Every structure is written in C-alpha cells, then in structure tokens.
Short mmCIF file of C-alpha atoms in Angstrom, two decimals:
data_model
loop_
_atom_site.label_atom_id
_atom_site.label_comp_id
_atom_site.label_asym_id
_atom_site.label_seq_id
_atom_site.Cartn_x
_atom_site.Cartn_y
_atom_site.Cartn_z
CA MET A 1 114.82 99.94 118.46
CA LEU A 2 113.24 101.95 115.66
CA LEU A 3 109.79 101.61 117.21
CA LEU A 4 111.29 102.75 120.49
CA LEU A 5 112.73 105.83 118.81
CA TRP A 6 109.33 106.57 117.34
CA SER A 7 107.73 106.37 120.78
CA PHE A 8 110.20 108.92 122.18
CA ALA A 9 109.20 111.44 119.59
CA GLY A 10 106.80 114.23 120.29
CA PRO A 11 104.64 116.14 117.82
CA GLY A 12 106.33 116.79 114.50
CA GLN A 13 106.89 120.04 112.68
CA ALA A 14 105.52 120.89 109.26
CA ALA A 15 108.90 121.21 107.51
CA GLY A 16 110.96 118.18 106.60
CA VAL A 17 114.44 117.44 107.90
CA ALA A 18 117.20 117.02 105.33
CA TRP A 19 119.41 113.97 105.90
CA GLU A 20 122.44 116.25 105.71
CA ASP A 21 121.06 118.35 108.57
CA LEU A 22 121.05 115.39 110.94
CA SER A 23 124.04 115.03 113.24
CA ARG A 24 126.46 112.19 112.58
CA ASP A 25 125.08 110.38 115.65
CA GLN A 26 121.50 110.80 114.47
CA GLN A 27 122.44 109.51 111.03
CA GLN A 28 124.07 106.45 112.57
CA VAL A 29 120.94 105.63 114.60
CA LEU A 30 118.66 106.29 111.64
CA LEU A 31 120.82 104.51 109.05
CA PRO A 32 118.04 102.03 108.16
CA PHE A 33 116.09 105.02 106.81
CA ALA A 34 118.95 106.58 104.82
CA ASP A 35 117.79 105.41 101.38
CA THR A 36 114.17 106.44 101.90
CA TRP A 37 114.61 109.45 104.21
CA SER A 38 113.58 112.02 101.59
CA THR A 39 110.35 110.12 100.88
CA LEU A 40 109.20 110.04 104.51
CA PRO A 41 106.55 112.55 105.55
CA PRO A 42 108.01 115.59 107.34
CA GLU A 43 106.23 114.66 110.56
CA THR A 44 107.80 111.21 110.50
CA GLN A 45 111.26 112.65 109.82
CA GLU A 46 110.91 115.00 112.78
CA LYS A 47 109.68 112.27 115.11
CA LEU A 48 112.54 110.01 114.16
CA ARG A 49 115.06 112.86 114.53
CA VAL A 50 113.83 113.64 118.04
CA GLY A 51 113.84 109.97 118.99
CA ALA A 52 117.37 109.51 117.67
CA SER A 53 118.53 112.54 119.64
CA ARG A 54 117.07 111.13 122.82
CA TRP A 55 118.59 107.72 122.13
CA THR A 56 122.08 109.17 121.65
CA ARG A 57 121.84 110.96 125.02
CA MET A 58 120.91 107.80 126.93
CA ASP A 59 123.55 105.99 128.93
CA PRO A 60 124.01 102.23 128.36
CA ALA A 61 121.80 101.31 131.33
CA GLN A 62 118.96 103.46 130.01
CA LYS A 63 119.32 101.91 126.56
CA ARG A 64 119.16 98.39 128.06
CA ALA A 65 116.07 99.34 130.06
CA ALA A 66 114.40 100.77 126.97
#
C-alpha cells in the first residue's frame, strides 16, 4: 500500500510537512512513517501526504482495484 501511495504522488514541494499538519486520516494511513517522519526528505513527505490524501478519498472498490 505504501508503494501505491508513493505512485499517486506528484512532484513534491521544497518545504517539509510537519506530522502535526497532516489530517487525522493522513496520519492513520501514514502511521508506519510516524517515528521517522521528521527525518524524511521534504519531497518524500509531500509525496506521501498527497498519496495518503488520494487514498482516503477512494471508495472501497477503488482501493481494492489499486
């Protein structure tokens, strides 16, 4: 699933994303990264954030297909 999230992500932004700035849903999807989030490059954080946002908007059928 995490690789799938990464593939949904577009180009990242230069600034990092604070864990606290993620929505509760994004944090739930990205929980495996919680302990190391602050050490990830800003581009990676942004890609994962975008991917998590897309994942949370998918309906169950779309998630199964993905």
